[in-house]
mmCIF file of C-alpha atoms in Angstrom:
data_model
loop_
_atom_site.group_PDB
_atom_site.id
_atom_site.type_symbol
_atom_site.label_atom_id
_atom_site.label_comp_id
_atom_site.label_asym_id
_atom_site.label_seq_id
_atom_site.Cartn_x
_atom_site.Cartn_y
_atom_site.Cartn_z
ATOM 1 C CA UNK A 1 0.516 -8.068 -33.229
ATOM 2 C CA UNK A 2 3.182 -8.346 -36.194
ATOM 3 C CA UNK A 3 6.213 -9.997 -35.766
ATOM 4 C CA UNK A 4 7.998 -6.906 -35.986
ATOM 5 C CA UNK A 5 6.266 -5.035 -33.139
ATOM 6 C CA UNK A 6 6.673 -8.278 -31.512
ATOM 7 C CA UNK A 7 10.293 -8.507 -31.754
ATOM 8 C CA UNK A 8 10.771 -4.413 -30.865
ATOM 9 C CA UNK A 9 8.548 -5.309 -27.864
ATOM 10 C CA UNK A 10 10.930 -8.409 -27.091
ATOM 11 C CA UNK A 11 14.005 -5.953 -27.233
ATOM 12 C CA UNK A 12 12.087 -3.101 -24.765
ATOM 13 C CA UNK A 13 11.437 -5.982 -22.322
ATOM 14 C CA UNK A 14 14.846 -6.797 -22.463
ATOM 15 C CA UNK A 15 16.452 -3.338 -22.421
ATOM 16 C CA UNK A 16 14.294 -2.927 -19.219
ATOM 17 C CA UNK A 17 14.824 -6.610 -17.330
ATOM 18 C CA UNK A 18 18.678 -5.096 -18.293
ATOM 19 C CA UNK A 19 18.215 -1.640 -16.614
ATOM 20 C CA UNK A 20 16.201 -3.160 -13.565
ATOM 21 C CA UNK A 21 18.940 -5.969 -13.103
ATOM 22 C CA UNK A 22 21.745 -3.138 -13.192
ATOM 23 C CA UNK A 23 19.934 -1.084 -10.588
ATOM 24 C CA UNK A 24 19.116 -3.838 -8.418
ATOM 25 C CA UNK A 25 23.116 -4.736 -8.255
ATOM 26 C CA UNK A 26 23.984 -0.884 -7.516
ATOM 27 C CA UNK A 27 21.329 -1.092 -4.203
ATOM 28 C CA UNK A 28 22.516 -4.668 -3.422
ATOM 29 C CA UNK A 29 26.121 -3.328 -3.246
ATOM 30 C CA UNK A 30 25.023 -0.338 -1.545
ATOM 31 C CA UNK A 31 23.585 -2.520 1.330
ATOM 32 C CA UNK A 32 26.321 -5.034 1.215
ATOM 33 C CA UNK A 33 29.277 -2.899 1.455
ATOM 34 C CA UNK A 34 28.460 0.887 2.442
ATOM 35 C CA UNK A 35 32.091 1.960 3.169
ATOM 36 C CA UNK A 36 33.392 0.820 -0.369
ATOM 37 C CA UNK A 37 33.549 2.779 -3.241
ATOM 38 C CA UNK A 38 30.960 1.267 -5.739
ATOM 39 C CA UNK A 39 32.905 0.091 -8.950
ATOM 40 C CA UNK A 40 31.366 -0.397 -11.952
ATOM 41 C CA UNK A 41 32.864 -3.793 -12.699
ATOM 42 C CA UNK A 42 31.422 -4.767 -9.413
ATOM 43 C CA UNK A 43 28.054 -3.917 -10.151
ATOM 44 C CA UNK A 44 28.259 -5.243 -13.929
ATOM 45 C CA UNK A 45 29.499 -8.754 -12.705
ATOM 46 C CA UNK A 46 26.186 -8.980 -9.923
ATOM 47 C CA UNK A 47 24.012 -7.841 -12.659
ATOM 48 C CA UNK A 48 25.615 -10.718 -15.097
ATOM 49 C CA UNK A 49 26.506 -7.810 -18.127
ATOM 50 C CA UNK A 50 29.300 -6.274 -19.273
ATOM 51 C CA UNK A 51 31.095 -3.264 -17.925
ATOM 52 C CA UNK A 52 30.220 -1.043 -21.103
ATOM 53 C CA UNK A 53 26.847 -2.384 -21.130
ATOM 54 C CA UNK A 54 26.284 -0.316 -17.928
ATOM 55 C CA UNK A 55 27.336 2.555 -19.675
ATOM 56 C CA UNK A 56 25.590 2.143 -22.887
ATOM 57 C CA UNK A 57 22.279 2.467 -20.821
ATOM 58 C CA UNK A 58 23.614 4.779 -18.289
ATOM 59 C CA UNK A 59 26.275 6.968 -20.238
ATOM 60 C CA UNK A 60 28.577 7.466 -17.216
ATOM 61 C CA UNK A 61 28.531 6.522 -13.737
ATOM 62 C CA UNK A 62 26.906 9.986 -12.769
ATOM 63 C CA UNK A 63 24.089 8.649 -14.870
ATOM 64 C CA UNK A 64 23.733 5.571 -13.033
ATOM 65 C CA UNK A 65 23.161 7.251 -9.862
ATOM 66 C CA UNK A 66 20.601 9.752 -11.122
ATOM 67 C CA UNK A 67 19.099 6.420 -12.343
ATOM 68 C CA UNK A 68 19.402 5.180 -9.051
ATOM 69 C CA UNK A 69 17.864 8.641 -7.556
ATOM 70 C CA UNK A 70 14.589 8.662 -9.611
ATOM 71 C CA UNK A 71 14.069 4.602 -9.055
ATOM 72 C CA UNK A 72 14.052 5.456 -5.190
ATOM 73 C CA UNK A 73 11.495 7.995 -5.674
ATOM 74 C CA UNK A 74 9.648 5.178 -7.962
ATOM 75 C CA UNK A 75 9.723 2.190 -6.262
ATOM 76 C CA UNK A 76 10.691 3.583 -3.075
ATOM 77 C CA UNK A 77 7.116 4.404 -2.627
ATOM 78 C CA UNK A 78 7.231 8.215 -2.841
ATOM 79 C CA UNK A 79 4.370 8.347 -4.647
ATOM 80 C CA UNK A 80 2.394 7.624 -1.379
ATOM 81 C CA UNK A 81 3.810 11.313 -0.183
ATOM 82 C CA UNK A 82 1.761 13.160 -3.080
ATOM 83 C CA UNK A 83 -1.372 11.409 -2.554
ATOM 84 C CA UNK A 84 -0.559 12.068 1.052
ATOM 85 C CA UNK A 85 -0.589 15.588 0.149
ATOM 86 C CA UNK A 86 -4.113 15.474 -1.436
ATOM 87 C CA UNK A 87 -5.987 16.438 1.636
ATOM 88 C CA UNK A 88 -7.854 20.355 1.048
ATOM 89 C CA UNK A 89 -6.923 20.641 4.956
ATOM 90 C CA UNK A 90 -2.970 22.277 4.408
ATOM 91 C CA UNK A 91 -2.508 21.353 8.668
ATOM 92 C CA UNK A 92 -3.887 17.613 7.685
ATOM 93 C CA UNK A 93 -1.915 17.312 4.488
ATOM 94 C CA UNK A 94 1.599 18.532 6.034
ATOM 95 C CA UNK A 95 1.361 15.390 8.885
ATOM 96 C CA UNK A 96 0.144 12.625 6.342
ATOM 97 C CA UNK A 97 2.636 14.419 3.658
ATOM 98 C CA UNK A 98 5.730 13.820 6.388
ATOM 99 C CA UNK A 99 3.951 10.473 8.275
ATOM 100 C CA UNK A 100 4.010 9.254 4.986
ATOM 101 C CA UNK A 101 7.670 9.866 4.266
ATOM 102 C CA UNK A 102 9.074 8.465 7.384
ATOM 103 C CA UNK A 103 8.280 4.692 6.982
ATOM 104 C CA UNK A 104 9.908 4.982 3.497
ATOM 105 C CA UNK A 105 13.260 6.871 4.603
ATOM 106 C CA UNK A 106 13.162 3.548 7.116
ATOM 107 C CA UNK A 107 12.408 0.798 4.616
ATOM 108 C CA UNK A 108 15.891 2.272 2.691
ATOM 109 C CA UNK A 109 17.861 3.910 5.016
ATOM 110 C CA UNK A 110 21.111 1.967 4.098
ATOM 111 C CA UNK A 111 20.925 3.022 1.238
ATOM 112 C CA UNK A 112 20.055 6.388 1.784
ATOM 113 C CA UNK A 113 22.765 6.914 4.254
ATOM 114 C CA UNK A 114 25.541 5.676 1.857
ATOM 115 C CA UNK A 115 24.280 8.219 -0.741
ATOM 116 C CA UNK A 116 24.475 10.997 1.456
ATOM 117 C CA UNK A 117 27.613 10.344 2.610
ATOM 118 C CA UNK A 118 28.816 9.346 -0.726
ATOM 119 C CA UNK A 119 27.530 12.483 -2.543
ATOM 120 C CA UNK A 120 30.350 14.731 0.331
ATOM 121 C CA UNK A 121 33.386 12.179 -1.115
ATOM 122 C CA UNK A 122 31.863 11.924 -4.597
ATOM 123 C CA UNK A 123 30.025 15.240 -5.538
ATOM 124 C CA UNK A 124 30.381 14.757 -9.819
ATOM 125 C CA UNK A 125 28.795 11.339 -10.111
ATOM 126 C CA UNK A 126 26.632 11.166 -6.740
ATOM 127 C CA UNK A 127 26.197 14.565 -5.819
ATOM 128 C CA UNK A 128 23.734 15.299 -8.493
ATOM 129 C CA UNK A 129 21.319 12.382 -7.490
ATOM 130 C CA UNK A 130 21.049 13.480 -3.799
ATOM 131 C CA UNK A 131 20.635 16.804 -5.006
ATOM 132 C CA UNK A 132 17.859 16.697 -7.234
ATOM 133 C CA UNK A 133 16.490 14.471 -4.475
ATOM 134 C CA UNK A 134 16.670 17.154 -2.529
ATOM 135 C CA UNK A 135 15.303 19.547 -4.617
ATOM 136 C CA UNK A 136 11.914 17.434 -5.758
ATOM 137 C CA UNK A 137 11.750 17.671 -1.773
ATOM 138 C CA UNK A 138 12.451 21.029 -1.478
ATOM 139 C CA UNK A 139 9.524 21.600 -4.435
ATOM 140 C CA UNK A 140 7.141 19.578 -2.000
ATOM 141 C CA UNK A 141 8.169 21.907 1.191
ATOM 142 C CA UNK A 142 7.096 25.227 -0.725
ATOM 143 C CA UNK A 143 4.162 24.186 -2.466
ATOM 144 C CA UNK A 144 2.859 22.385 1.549
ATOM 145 C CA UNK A 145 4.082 26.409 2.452
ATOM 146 C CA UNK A 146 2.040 28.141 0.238
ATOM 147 C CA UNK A 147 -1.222 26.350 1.183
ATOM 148 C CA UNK A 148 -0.283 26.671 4.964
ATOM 149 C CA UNK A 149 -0.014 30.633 4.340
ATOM 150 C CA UNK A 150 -3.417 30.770 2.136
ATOM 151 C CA UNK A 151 -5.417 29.041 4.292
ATOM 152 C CA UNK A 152 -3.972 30.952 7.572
ATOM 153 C CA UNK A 153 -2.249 28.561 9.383
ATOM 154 C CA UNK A 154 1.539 30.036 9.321
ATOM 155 C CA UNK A 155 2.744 31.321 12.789
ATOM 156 C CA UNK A 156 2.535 35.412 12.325
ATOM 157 C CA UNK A 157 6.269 35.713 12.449
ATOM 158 C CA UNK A 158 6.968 32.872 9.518
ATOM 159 C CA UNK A 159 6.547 34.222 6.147
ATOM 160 C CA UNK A 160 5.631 31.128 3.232
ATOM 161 C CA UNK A 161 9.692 31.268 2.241
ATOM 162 C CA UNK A 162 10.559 30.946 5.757
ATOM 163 C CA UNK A 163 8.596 28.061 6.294
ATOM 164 C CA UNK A 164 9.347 26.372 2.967
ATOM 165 C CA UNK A 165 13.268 26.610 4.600
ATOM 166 C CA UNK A 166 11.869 25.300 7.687
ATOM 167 C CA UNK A 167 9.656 22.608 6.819
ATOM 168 C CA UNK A 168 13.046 21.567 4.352
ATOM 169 C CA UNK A 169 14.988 21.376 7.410
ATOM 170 C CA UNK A 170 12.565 19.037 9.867
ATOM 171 C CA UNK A 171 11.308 16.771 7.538
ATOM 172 C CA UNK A 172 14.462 15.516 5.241
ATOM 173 C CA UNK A 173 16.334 12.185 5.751
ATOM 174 C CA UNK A 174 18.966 14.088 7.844
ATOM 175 C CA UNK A 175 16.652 15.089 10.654
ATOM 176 C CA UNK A 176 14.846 11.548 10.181
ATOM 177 C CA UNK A 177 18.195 9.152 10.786
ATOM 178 C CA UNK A 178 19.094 11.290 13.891
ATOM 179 C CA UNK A 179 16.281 10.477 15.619
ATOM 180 C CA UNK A 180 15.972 6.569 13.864
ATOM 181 C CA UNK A 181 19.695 5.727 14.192
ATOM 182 C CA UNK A 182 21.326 8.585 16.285
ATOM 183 C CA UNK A 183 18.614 8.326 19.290
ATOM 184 C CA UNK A 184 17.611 4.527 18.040
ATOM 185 C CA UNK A 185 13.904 5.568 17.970
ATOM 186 C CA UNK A 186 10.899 3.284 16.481
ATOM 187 C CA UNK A 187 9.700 4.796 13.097
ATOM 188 C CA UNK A 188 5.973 5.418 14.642
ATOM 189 C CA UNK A 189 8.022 7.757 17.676
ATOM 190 C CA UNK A 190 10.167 8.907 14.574
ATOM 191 C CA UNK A 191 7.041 10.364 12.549
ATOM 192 C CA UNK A 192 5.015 11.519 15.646
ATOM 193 C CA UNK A 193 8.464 13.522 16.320
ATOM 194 C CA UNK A 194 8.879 15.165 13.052
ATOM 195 C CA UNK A 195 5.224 16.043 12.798
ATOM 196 C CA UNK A 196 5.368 17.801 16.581
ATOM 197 C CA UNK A 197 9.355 19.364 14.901
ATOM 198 C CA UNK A 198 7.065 20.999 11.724
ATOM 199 C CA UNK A 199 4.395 22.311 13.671
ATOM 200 C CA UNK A 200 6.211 24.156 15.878
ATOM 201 C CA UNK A 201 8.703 25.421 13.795
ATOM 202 C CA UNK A 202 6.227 27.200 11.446
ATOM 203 C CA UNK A 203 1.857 26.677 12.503
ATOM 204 C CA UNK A 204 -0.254 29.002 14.302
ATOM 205 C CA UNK A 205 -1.224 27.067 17.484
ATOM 206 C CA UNK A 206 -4.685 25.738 17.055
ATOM 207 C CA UNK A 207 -7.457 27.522 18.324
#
């Protein structure tokens, strides 16, 4: 390796250590004080940078919180939702697809929680985030949908749209922290729940 690729690959590790430090201090805060406003100066001075650092890898604070969006979908373990969804069977690979999800919207509900509320009281900068985390879901819902309603398995009465709108409704973080906070269920009671919620809301029964 030359020493200039050496030095540009210095600067990308650095850049990134910077961007992972900054993201880190955004969920820390999130977790450490959910009914406070999250100020940039907070999160600059636990991340050990400067306030306009944050925004010259960000842009704004809208930016930061998309950031934070996609990393939850990255490191949150999302990823184990798509393979999830791998199985030919479209019955099978709607109850791995949402027992799959469940354990993930429990390992970062605080979080979760605080940007759903947040994005209600702060629609420009955090509205976006939960948004397009709701429509990747959303994306998920249809495509599980169309493979229920090609392989036969929809209820006669639910057309593919219908249950795309359905399965949207049972299987999002909303409907999850009712049962894991509102009725103070264990995540394995949680899953078996949602699973038994899908089903019914939009499958044939099995013959």
């Amino acid at each position: 390796m030359t020493t200039r690729k050496y030095q540009q690959r210095l600067r990308a590790d650095a850049a990134e250590d910077t961007r992972r430090r900054i993201l880190d201090a955004v969920y820390q805060r999130l977790c450490e004080a959910p009914t406070e406003p999250v100020g940039i100066e907070r999160v600059a001075a636990m991340a050990e940078v400067s306030r306009s650092t944050v925004y010259l890898v960000f842009g704004s604070r809208a930016g930061l919180f998309d950031a934070l969006g996609d990393d939850l979908r990255g490191r949150g373990g999302f990823d184990r939702i798509a393979d999830a969804a791998g199985n030919p069977d479209a019955r099978e690979s709607l109850r791995e697809s949402i027992r799959a999800s469940v354990p993930i919207f429990a390992e970062h509900r605080e979080v979760l929680r605080v940007l759903y509320s947040m994005a209600q009281l702060d629609p420009e900068s955090v509205g976006g985030a939960v948004q397009r985390m709701g429509e990747a879901r959303a994306s998920g819902m249809a495509w599980h949908a169309h493979r229920l309603a090609e392989q036969h398995a929809l209820r006669a009465d639910v057309t593919a749209i219908d249950a795309a709108h359905l399965l949207w409704a049972v299987t999002g973080f909303e409907f999850f922290d009712q049962l894991y906070t509102g009725r103070a269920l264990p995540v394995d009671q949680v899953a078996d729940l949602m699973v038994a919620a899908a089903e019914r809301a939009v499958l044939e029964a099995s013959r």
